[in-house]
Amino acid sequence: MPLPPSSLLLLLLLLGGSPARGTPEPPLPTVVIAVLARNAGYSLPHYLGALERLDYPRARLALWCATDHNVDNTTEILQEWLAAMGKEYAEVVWRPEGEPRLYPDEESPKQWTKERHQFLMELKQEALDFARAWGADYILFADTDNILTNNQTLKFLIGEGLPVVAPMLDSQTYYSNFWCGITPQGYYRRTSDYFPTKNRQRQGCFRVPMVHSTFLLALQGEGVDQLAFYPPHPNYTWPFDDIIVFAYSCQAAGVSVHICNQHRFGYMNVPVKSYQGLEDEKINFIHLILEALVDGPPMQPSAHVFLPPKRPNKMGFDEVFVISLARRPERRQRMLSSLWEMEVAGRVLEAVDGGALNSSTIKSLGVDLLPGYYDPYSGRTLTKGEVGCFLSHYSIWEEMVTRGLERVVVFEDDVRFEAGFRKRLERLMEEVAQEQLPWDLIYLGRKQVTWDEEPAVEGVRHLVVANYSYWTLAYALSLSGAGKLLAAQPLGKMLPVDEFLPIMYDQHPNEDYKGHFSPRDLRAFAVRPLLAFPTHYAGDAQWLSDTETSTIWDDDTQATGWSGSRKTLRDPRLDRVGSSGHSFHSTSHDEL
Ligand SMILES: *[C@@H]1O[C@H](CO)[C@@H](O)[C@H](O)[C@H]1NC(C)=O
Ligand SMILES: *[C@@H]1O[C@H](CO)[C@@H](O)[C@H](O)[C@H]1NC(C)=O
Ligand SMILES: *[C@@H]1O[C@H](CO)[C@@H](O)[C@H](O)[C@H]1NC(C)=O
Ligand SMILES: *[C@@H]1O[C@H](CO)[C@@H](O)[C@H](O)[C@H]1NC(C)=O
Ligand SMILES: *[C@@H]1O[C@H](CO)[C@@H](O)[C@H](O)[C@H]1NC(C)=O
């Protein structure tokens, strides 16, 4: 007897004939996300953008949002966002408190008083109580200036199957959201495990006594029902601080705490010490956005909240140039995005692509090698990339003179900006103008070659007279400076542009090279501490140099590599406290 068509289908299904067959995936665990926001207007758009992009079904997430004591738009931003996105979540608890704006004994909106700590512990406890009552599997605490740029973070943390686990967050400084030790008095202690973990020299999930800011807490499992933020454990005698209280609670309940650093999960904003107001916090946060543009994944604001419009300008300069190769569009885009974030109006200068020049074109441009020039480290002569680089800078100097531009900033396309770059540069230029300092060139980023202490410039904080330096990564140039550089007619006696500049201010150690140029009266200075660094160094995983890795200028067959050239190696003086990371440049992180 022939089977009816529907039975046939059923049979096929039972036999595995359909790809849809099989037991349905069990639903993902439910998670309450605790959002405790206060004066977070500068970071909330990016924070909420990251929440939206988490790769996790919103129907399995509940939001517990509280905000209080604000002097900024925090409440409005959260309201606006919840109105647009709230309905997609399984549940939303919204706990705004309009007044008061400050705690009784508080002087600034970011100060941490005892009342603030206590209130925060009570809020966290409320969020935890809600999550337990709602029957959630997990609760994720995530501070509103922690941006989880990695959309897999929540799935990853759940997948680890640990009771208390934090995704290690990167920051502008050596801070992160964990500590490897506690002192007998209950304070944070940095142990020898800290930097290898922070710098990802060891990778994995590691047991630590303390995590904070962003962490996932399992609500099922042994001991976790005893965890609490408030009131503190009866035996508690340590400082009254929500981080330490919770660490103690974990310890007392015998619940392990872990930090995981296998991936870049996101970023945490570390407040400046010399806090002057929320404006400083915003500048600091912009720096974090720039860091994420370099190291990735980048931050993106939510499309559902109001963003103050950006109004880029040239910071008082006549032009801000970005020398960029057309065949490196990611670098160009990153530089333009970075400048946009700082509200700097940059202009792309199409770099001369040395790699596309052959030796006959180079000669037809009137380029000839400085007699006897050899790279001091590799012993090789000029590369085509170095020729292209020189010609690119040269074309800016020409444009300055043609258009009569009084002062410009020149960036190459691989700049990592220091915190407060814009504000610090503007302040520097104000002081230079006030002192009526005659200047031709100011290095904003460079590699100092000599170890000598350079004389400070009187009346201008953070400026020194430049000795022999490498790199042309970022500098300010005046019209008189451009005139001097052109008058030296360097194309017919070319050497790398970062060797040419020190010759022109008479600090190059090679007397033979200097003999070809006269006068050497460029007035060159350098900011101290530096405001710009290269994004990557020779030997770094992502390192790529278009000047040092190309062919010899007059030989189209012989390739040159960077090995042997030490110019772009990291300067060990810049690496503090055992870091291998760039973030330690921030000698002046405390002062924007
Ligand atoms: C998660 O982020 C990655 C990298 O940014 C992206 O390619 C991917 O599409 C994102 N996944 C989801 C589900 O949004
Ligand atoms: C607060 O938001 C409103 C619009 O929602 C905006 O006009 C105003 O400039 C914002 N204020 C601040 C301090 O961001
Ligand atoms: C708290 O203190 C009491 C009395 O000293 C002690 O018996 C108890 O074991 C302590 N509990 C914890 C978790 O340390
Ligand atoms: C060099 O490049 C120019 C312009 O691209 C081209 O016209 C010329 O034929 C090239 N010469 C050699 C020797 O390849
Ligand atoms: C620059 O450094 C060199 C070499 O270390 C030193 O001899 C020279 O005096 C320095 N120049 C100035 C102007 O300080």
XYZ file of C-alpha atoms and ligand atoms in Angstrom:
662
model
C 0.000 0.000 0.000
C 1.458 3.362 -0.973
C 2.044 5.690 1.903
C 0.202 9.034 1.874
C 2.530 11.939 1.097
C 2.496 13.267 4.657
C 3.611 9.929 6.098
C 6.350 9.837 3.542
C 7.552 13.207 4.730
C 7.424 12.016 8.327
C 9.375 8.915 7.399
C 11.968 11.002 5.610
C 12.257 13.205 8.635
C 12.665 10.194 10.907
C 15.331 8.796 8.632
C 17.244 12.001 8.762
C 16.334 13.137 5.275
C 15.823 16.732 6.318
C 18.498 19.110 7.563
C 15.952 20.500 10.041
C 15.837 17.202 11.867
C 17.287 16.740 15.304
C 16.545 17.882 18.785
C 16.197 21.674 18.968
C 19.096 23.524 20.580
C 18.363 24.070 24.252
C 17.672 27.779 24.813
C 20.653 29.827 25.963
C 20.843 30.615 29.688
C 19.068 33.731 30.895
C 21.214 36.664 32.000
C 20.377 39.833 33.873
C 22.608 42.731 32.870
C 23.049 45.232 35.682
C 23.538 48.771 34.411
C 24.451 51.233 37.149
C 25.034 54.591 35.539
C 26.138 57.833 37.080
C 27.495 60.858 35.205
C 28.333 58.553 32.322
C 27.075 60.705 29.472
C 30.505 60.673 27.819
C 30.645 56.872 27.557
C 27.015 55.727 27.528
C 26.451 55.936 23.761
C 29.379 53.550 23.185
C 28.473 51.397 26.182
C 24.924 50.946 24.919
C 26.186 50.411 21.372
C 28.288 47.503 22.666
C 25.343 46.062 24.649
C 23.200 46.135 21.509
C 25.827 44.328 19.491
C 26.413 41.473 21.947
C 25.866 38.273 20.030
C 23.156 36.945 22.344
C 19.362 36.725 21.914
C 17.815 39.722 23.662
C 14.817 37.616 24.603
C 17.160 35.741 26.982
C 18.421 38.965 28.575
C 16.891 41.214 31.196
C 18.116 44.717 31.952
C 18.295 46.113 35.466
C 19.094 49.823 35.101
C 19.575 52.331 37.872
C 20.823 55.873 37.718
C 21.167 58.553 40.361
C 22.999 61.674 41.458
C 23.660 62.903 37.935
C 24.781 66.342 36.847
C 24.826 65.371 33.172
C 22.465 63.772 30.609
C 22.834 60.197 31.854
C 19.158 59.757 32.757
C 17.965 61.191 29.416
C 20.340 59.029 27.392
C 19.250 55.850 29.183
C 15.592 56.780 28.796
C 16.017 57.478 25.112
C 17.789 54.175 24.572
C 15.345 52.099 26.634
C 12.449 53.621 24.701
C 14.003 52.360 21.460
C 15.525 49.042 22.581
C 13.875 48.063 25.875
C 10.994 46.138 24.328
C 13.394 43.632 22.733
C 14.628 42.443 26.127
C 12.814 39.851 28.208
C 12.389 42.293 31.065
C 13.475 45.813 31.942
C 13.746 47.284 35.416
C 14.223 51.051 35.349
C 15.230 52.810 38.554
C 15.989 56.473 37.928
C 16.446 58.873 40.824
C 16.266 62.491 39.729
C 17.456 64.263 42.882
C 19.761 64.983 44.565
C 22.607 65.441 42.120
C 25.466 65.184 44.596
C 25.993 63.305 47.865
C 25.949 65.518 50.963
C 29.723 65.572 51.598
C 30.769 65.329 47.993
C 32.631 68.068 46.171
C 32.750 66.756 42.600
C 30.533 64.445 40.553
C 33.171 61.678 40.445
C 34.290 61.659 44.053
C 33.917 58.414 46.002
C 32.561 59.054 49.457
C 31.581 56.434 52.010
C 27.916 57.151 51.236
C 28.597 56.587 47.556
C 30.233 53.221 48.254
C 27.413 52.144 50.500
C 24.752 53.247 48.027
C 26.529 51.403 45.239
C 26.728 48.206 47.289
C 23.031 48.442 48.048
C 22.236 48.960 44.369
C 24.335 45.974 43.328
C 22.640 43.897 45.988
C 19.239 44.971 44.646
C 20.243 43.947 41.136
C 21.436 40.602 42.472
C 18.218 40.075 44.459
C 16.206 40.866 41.350
C 18.180 38.378 39.238
C 17.662 35.616 41.829
C 13.947 36.358 42.160
C 13.535 36.445 38.384
C 15.177 33.022 38.181
C 18.063 34.097 35.945
C 20.972 31.751 35.350
C 23.546 34.559 35.451
C 23.983 38.202 36.258
C 26.466 40.345 34.342
C 27.757 43.454 36.081
C 29.237 45.874 33.566
C 30.292 49.395 34.549
C 29.123 52.064 32.164
C 32.640 53.148 31.223
C 33.578 49.579 30.303
C 32.979 48.972 26.607
C 32.618 45.323 25.596
C 33.689 45.698 21.983
C 33.961 41.943 21.471
C 30.431 40.742 20.681
C 31.254 37.167 21.802
C 32.135 38.200 25.349
C 28.947 37.018 27.048
C 28.851 33.675 25.226
C 32.520 33.165 25.969
C 32.156 33.836 29.691
C 29.162 31.530 29.990
C 31.054 28.865 28.080
C 33.822 28.857 30.688
C 31.409 27.418 33.258
C 32.968 29.325 36.167
C 31.078 30.779 39.139
C 32.604 34.294 39.018
C 34.490 35.218 35.858
C 35.652 38.517 34.360
C 36.772 39.296 30.825
C 40.103 41.101 31.154
C 39.684 44.654 29.898
C 42.343 46.796 28.264
C 42.842 50.409 29.303
C 45.012 53.451 28.647
C 47.204 52.577 31.606
C 48.429 49.586 33.568
C 45.059 49.188 35.267
C 42.661 46.424 34.488
C 39.627 44.907 36.175
C 41.398 42.372 38.401
C 43.993 42.101 41.108
C 46.248 39.139 41.722
C 46.666 39.772 45.433
C 45.111 41.160 48.586
C 47.082 42.528 51.516
C 46.259 41.285 55.026
C 44.352 44.577 55.445
C 42.230 43.797 52.416
C 43.820 46.209 49.958
C 44.702 45.491 46.345
C 48.157 44.125 45.826
C 50.012 43.829 42.553
C 51.908 40.552 42.456
C 54.418 39.202 39.938
C 51.561 37.570 38.019
C 49.948 40.902 37.280
C 51.876 42.213 34.265
C 52.324 38.884 32.458
C 48.538 38.556 32.682
C 47.721 42.147 31.827
C 50.127 42.026 28.857
C 48.836 38.601 27.761
C 52.265 36.974 28.011
C 50.322 34.205 29.701
C 46.844 33.561 28.363
C 43.899 31.695 29.775
C 41.483 31.905 32.670
C 43.336 32.410 35.950
C 42.170 32.216 39.503
C 42.523 35.593 41.249
C 41.279 36.997 44.569
C 39.518 39.999 43.052
C 37.713 41.066 39.900
C 35.630 44.177 39.415
C 33.924 46.553 36.981
C 32.750 43.862 34.536
C 32.168 40.260 35.571
C 29.681 37.437 35.218
C 28.248 35.739 38.256
C 26.567 32.317 38.016
C 23.417 32.092 40.110
C 23.318 28.307 40.231
C 26.071 26.280 41.837
C 27.721 25.559 45.127
C 28.133 28.505 47.468
C 26.939 31.188 45.052
C 23.680 31.672 46.941
C 25.761 33.073 49.824
C 27.401 35.799 47.730
C 26.394 39.328 48.613
C 27.408 42.941 48.161
C 25.390 44.281 51.053
C 25.376 44.104 53.966
C 29.028 42.978 54.184
C 29.799 39.614 55.754
C 29.495 39.804 59.591
C 33.231 39.057 59.998
C 34.166 41.827 57.551
C 36.725 44.332 58.852
C 38.343 45.419 55.572
C 37.766 48.745 53.779
C 34.216 49.688 52.973
C 34.480 49.297 49.211
C 32.178 47.270 46.989
C 35.072 45.547 45.187
C 36.718 44.342 48.376
C 33.445 43.469 50.086
C 32.531 41.245 47.148
C 35.991 39.661 47.018
C 35.676 38.839 50.699
C 32.219 37.429 50.142
C 33.572 35.057 47.467
C 36.422 34.006 49.730
C 34.118 33.383 52.698
C 31.710 31.357 50.555
C 34.534 29.325 49.021
C 33.595 30.484 45.515
C 36.463 30.804 43.035
C 37.020 33.980 41.011
C 38.667 34.002 37.572
C 39.966 36.476 35.030
C 40.194 35.476 31.341
C 42.508 37.201 28.872
C 42.533 34.981 25.766
C 40.837 37.657 23.685
C 40.468 41.383 23.512
C 37.045 41.673 25.106
C 36.853 45.418 25.501
C 38.127 48.489 27.239
C 37.834 50.205 30.576
C 38.253 53.912 31.042
C 40.739 54.798 33.765
C 39.949 58.226 35.180
C 42.674 60.859 35.173
C 44.089 61.549 38.601
C 44.090 65.313 38.240
C 40.374 65.254 37.625
C 39.094 68.688 36.682
C 35.551 67.860 35.688
C 33.491 65.744 33.371
C 35.127 67.475 30.395
C 38.416 65.782 31.324
C 36.640 62.455 31.592
C 35.309 62.928 28.094
C 38.764 63.737 26.701
C 40.095 60.682 28.464
C 37.366 58.519 27.008
C 38.059 59.802 23.491
C 41.591 58.547 23.977
C 40.176 55.119 24.744
C 38.134 55.257 21.516
C 41.383 55.996 19.656
C 43.145 53.089 21.370
C 40.353 50.772 20.280
C 40.760 52.055 16.725
C 44.404 50.936 16.815
C 44.120 47.618 18.622
C 40.524 46.723 17.865
C 37.816 45.746 17.910
C 36.733 49.392 17.543
C 33.946 51.002 19.568
C 30.748 52.132 17.963
C 28.075 54.285 19.548
C 24.455 53.230 19.634
C 22.368 54.622 16.816
C 19.460 55.058 19.246
C 20.798 57.889 21.367
C 21.498 61.534 20.739
C 25.155 62.245 20.019
C 26.433 65.789 20.279
C 27.543 66.794 16.779
C 31.279 66.911 16.054
C 32.650 70.207 14.833
C 36.148 69.547 13.510
C 38.598 72.388 12.970
C 42.325 72.754 12.397
C 43.252 73.572 16.017
C 44.548 76.996 14.980
C 46.875 75.611 12.311
C 46.493 76.436 8.626
C 46.372 72.800 7.617
C 46.589 69.386 9.274
C 48.088 66.964 6.753
C 47.869 63.181 6.852
C 50.387 61.581 4.525
C 48.794 58.343 3.447
C 49.326 55.757 0.738
C 46.280 55.015 -1.400
C 47.038 51.294 -1.113
C 46.754 51.408 2.687
C 43.081 52.382 2.993
C 42.617 50.906 6.505
C 45.408 53.067 7.878
C 44.005 56.141 6.142
C 40.558 55.446 7.503
C 41.878 54.879 10.982
C 43.766 58.174 10.969
C 40.747 60.065 9.666
C 38.481 58.433 12.250
C 40.949 59.265 15.022
C 41.126 62.904 13.959
C 37.348 63.038 13.655
C 36.958 61.762 17.209
C 39.229 64.586 18.402
C 37.335 67.038 16.179
C 40.428 67.745 14.113
C 39.882 68.531 10.438
C 42.640 66.615 8.655
C 43.493 66.647 4.978
C 44.843 63.590 3.199
C 47.999 64.117 1.250
C 48.323 61.303 -1.280
C 51.714 59.815 -0.457
C 54.167 59.178 -3.248
C 54.214 55.414 -3.497
C 57.876 54.541 -3.486
C 57.035 50.969 -4.389
C 55.512 52.141 -7.662
C 58.562 54.179 -8.670
C 61.214 52.619 -10.844
C 64.767 53.814 -10.858
C 64.433 55.741 -14.127
C 61.422 57.749 -12.860
C 63.270 58.491 -9.648
C 66.209 59.857 -11.603
C 63.905 61.892 -13.865
C 62.500 63.609 -10.742
C 65.970 64.924 -10.064
C 66.489 62.609 -7.138
C 70.007 61.529 -6.436
C 71.546 59.858 -3.452
C 73.622 61.801 -0.940
C 77.151 60.615 -1.741
C 78.263 57.997 0.742
C 74.900 57.549 2.452
C 74.362 54.230 4.136
C 71.767 53.285 6.696
C 73.741 53.175 9.953
C 72.200 49.877 11.075
C 71.698 47.772 7.968
C 74.532 49.200 5.886
C 72.164 49.388 2.922
C 71.494 52.461 0.899
C 68.213 54.340 0.386
C 65.057 52.319 -0.380
C 62.305 53.300 -2.789
C 59.960 53.602 0.171
C 62.310 56.137 1.736
C 62.384 58.077 -1.540
C 58.558 58.085 -1.674
C 58.398 59.192 1.947
C 60.847 62.035 1.367
C 58.969 63.212 -1.726
C 55.677 63.169 0.201
C 56.982 65.386 3.004
C 58.726 67.568 0.440
C 55.463 68.190 -1.405
C 53.922 69.513 1.825
C 56.821 71.914 2.353
C 56.322 73.101 -1.242
C 52.605 73.561 -0.735
C 53.248 75.589 2.414
C 55.503 77.983 0.560
C 53.214 78.196 -2.499
C 50.126 78.878 -0.401
C 51.913 80.874 2.283
C 50.727 78.555 5.075
C 52.125 79.930 8.326
C 52.010 76.733 10.337
C 50.862 73.199 9.733
C 50.838 69.820 11.425
C 52.066 66.799 9.506
C 51.080 63.263 10.423
C 52.133 60.028 8.829
C 49.465 57.330 8.750
C 50.558 55.205 11.700
C 50.142 57.539 14.655
C 49.005 56.473 18.107
C 47.823 59.555 19.949
C 48.432 60.267 23.606
C 45.558 61.054 25.973
C 44.509 64.670 25.632
C 46.560 65.055 22.433
C 44.501 67.918 21.121
C 44.176 69.863 24.346
C 47.870 69.470 25.120
C 48.950 70.553 21.638
C 46.690 73.603 21.760
C 48.039 74.582 25.161
C 51.609 74.146 23.945
C 51.027 76.357 20.909
C 49.413 79.018 23.108
C 52.489 79.096 25.314
C 54.793 79.194 22.285
C 52.842 82.190 20.978
C 52.837 83.924 24.376
C 56.602 83.548 24.683
C 56.998 84.642 21.052
C 59.352 81.710 20.636
C 60.817 81.653 17.126
C 60.447 78.103 15.852
C 60.675 76.155 12.619
C 59.871 72.612 13.624
C 58.362 70.928 16.681
C 58.446 67.155 16.956
C 55.197 65.835 18.436
C 56.409 62.253 18.110
C 59.961 61.070 17.488
C 62.598 58.646 18.592
C 65.225 60.383 20.648
C 68.595 58.967 19.596
C 70.966 60.483 22.117
C 70.692 59.890 25.827
C 71.634 63.439 26.705
C 69.214 65.549 28.659
C 67.893 68.153 26.262
C 67.586 71.756 27.453
C 64.053 72.795 28.407
C 62.581 75.880 26.785
C 61.949 78.605 29.313
C 58.380 79.772 29.568
C 56.964 76.814 27.661
C 56.183 73.782 29.750
C 56.719 70.477 27.958
C 59.093 71.761 25.277
C 62.799 70.973 24.817
C 65.438 71.824 22.228
C 65.720 68.774 19.997
C 68.912 66.776 19.743
C 69.453 64.007 17.135
C 66.088 62.289 16.576
C 64.498 59.774 14.244
C 61.047 59.559 12.676
C 58.791 62.046 10.950
C 55.657 60.571 12.436
C 54.101 63.807 13.684
C 55.503 67.321 13.653
C 54.477 70.950 13.467
C 56.231 73.070 10.849
C 56.271 76.828 10.327
C 56.503 78.652 7.020
C 60.050 79.746 7.799
C 60.905 76.105 8.507
C 59.457 74.948 5.202
C 61.420 77.669 3.404
C 64.687 76.518 4.997
C 64.076 72.874 4.139
C 63.357 73.694 0.490
C 66.296 76.093 0.217
C 68.618 73.222 1.137
C 67.659 71.569 -2.204
C 67.647 68.106 -0.731
C 66.285 66.108 -3.686
C 69.630 65.955 -5.482
C 71.405 64.729 -2.319
C 68.768 62.622 -0.725
C 68.936 60.606 2.452
C 65.977 59.474 4.596
C 63.865 62.459 5.596
C 64.348 61.706 9.296
C 68.131 61.989 8.810
C 67.733 65.160 6.771
C 65.888 67.062 9.514
C 68.589 66.603 12.217
C 71.199 67.709 9.658
C 69.170 70.869 9.101
C 69.151 71.690 12.814
C 72.819 70.771 13.041
C 72.517 67.890 15.482
C 73.405 65.040 13.132
C 76.524 63.226 14.284
C 77.810 62.575 10.726
C 80.043 65.464 9.693
C 80.308 64.241 6.097
C 76.551 64.367 5.581
C 76.322 67.773 7.198
C 79.008 69.119 4.876
C 76.552 68.949 1.974
C 74.053 71.345 3.548
C 74.441 74.950 4.637
C 73.155 76.821 6.543
C 71.918 74.298 9.083
C 69.891 76.736 11.145
C 66.513 75.055 11.494
C 65.088 75.872 14.944
C 63.858 72.486 16.094
C 62.109 71.537 19.322
C 60.329 68.531 20.715
C 57.426 68.144 23.101
C 58.207 66.325 26.329
C 56.495 64.070 27.097
C 55.709 63.108 23.527
C 52.185 63.413 22.201
C 52.385 60.807 19.449
C 53.893 57.355 19.022
C 53.942 54.831 16.195
C 51.054 52.399 16.259
C 53.418 49.458 15.972
C 57.112 48.789 16.248
C 59.528 46.709 14.212
C 59.056 43.091 15.166
C 55.503 43.585 16.514
C 52.980 41.200 15.015
C 51.189 43.932 13.073
C 54.288 45.839 12.113
C 54.545 46.924 8.528
C 56.749 49.692 7.233
C 56.418 51.057 3.770
C 59.723 52.863 3.985
C 61.984 50.200 5.375
C 60.603 47.198 3.533
C 60.978 48.056 -0.110
C 63.583 47.838 -2.826
C 66.818 49.797 -3.099
C 66.228 53.151 -4.752
C 68.297 52.585 -7.897
C 67.930 48.840 -8.209
C 64.513 47.410 -9.039
C 65.464 43.855 -8.184
C 67.101 43.989 -4.781
C 64.571 43.904 -1.963
C 65.384 45.212 1.477
C 63.948 43.902 4.694
C 63.583 45.558 8.011
C 65.714 43.056 9.852
C 68.888 44.830 10.715
C 67.279 48.236 10.745
C 66.838 49.315 14.292
C 65.193 52.613 13.636
C 61.707 51.458 14.316
C 62.550 49.297 17.278
C 60.823 50.229 20.471
C 62.739 52.585 22.709
C 63.317 50.699 26.002
C 63.204 54.007 27.889
C 59.550 54.281 27.022
C 58.598 50.945 28.539
C 57.840 51.353 32.169
C 57.058 48.795 34.829
C 57.926 45.750 32.793
C 55.375 46.298 30.098
C 55.748 45.265 26.531
C 52.764 47.369 25.648
C 52.381 50.824 24.266
C 50.178 52.030 27.060
C 53.167 52.808 29.201
C 53.997 55.807 27.124
C 51.455 57.651 29.130
C 53.943 59.251 31.448
C 51.529 62.129 31.702
C 48.313 60.235 31.933
C 47.705 61.976 35.211
C 47.581 65.326 33.546
C 45.499 66.125 30.515
C 30.647 40.060 15.818
O 31.783 40.850 15.492
C 32.492 40.392 14.366
C 33.778 41.192 14.248
O 33.567 42.553 14.479
C 31.609 40.509 13.141
O 32.288 40.067 12.001
C 30.369 39.653 13.364
O 29.486 39.828 12.297
C 29.665 40.039 14.668
N 28.639 39.048 14.941
C 27.395 39.391 15.244
C 26.457 38.281 15.435
O 27.050 40.556 15.353
C 21.675 66.615 26.620
O 20.838 66.124 25.604
C 20.197 67.113 24.818
C 19.299 66.449 23.796
O 18.824 65.238 24.226
C 21.210 67.988 24.144
O 20.587 69.015 23.433
C 22.173 68.561 25.167
O 23.188 69.255 24.507
C 22.754 67.464 26.000
N 23.605 68.013 27.008
C 24.800 67.525 27.270
C 25.539 68.180 28.388
O 25.260 66.589 26.671
C 33.427 34.443 61.303
O 33.828 34.594 62.651
C 33.393 33.572 63.508
C 33.756 33.931 64.936
O 35.098 34.331 65.005
C 33.992 32.247 63.067
O 33.550 31.186 63.880
C 33.602 31.980 61.632
O 34.245 30.806 61.152
C 33.976 33.159 60.747
N 33.451 32.904 59.434
C 34.196 33.034 58.326
C 33.540 32.712 57.047
O 35.366 33.387 58.353
C 59.390 53.324 -15.268
O 58.084 53.821 -15.001
C 57.603 54.702 -16.005
C 56.304 55.322 -15.551
O 55.493 54.358 -14.911
C 57.494 53.924 -17.338
O 57.020 54.768 -18.356
C 58.848 53.351 -17.699
O 58.740 52.523 -18.831
C 59.427 52.556 -16.543
N 60.800 52.177 -16.853
C 61.276 50.957 -16.672
C 62.721 50.747 -17.011
O 60.580 50.061 -16.253
C 73.403 66.136 21.548
O 73.893 64.878 21.861
C 75.276 64.752 21.631
C 75.677 63.312 21.717
O 75.179 62.691 22.872
C 76.015 65.662 22.599
O 77.409 65.539 22.443
C 75.574 67.085 22.316
O 76.165 67.976 23.239
C 74.068 67.218 22.371
N 73.699 68.523 21.860
C 73.083 69.415 22.597
C 72.734 70.709 21.911
O 72.801 69.231 23.773
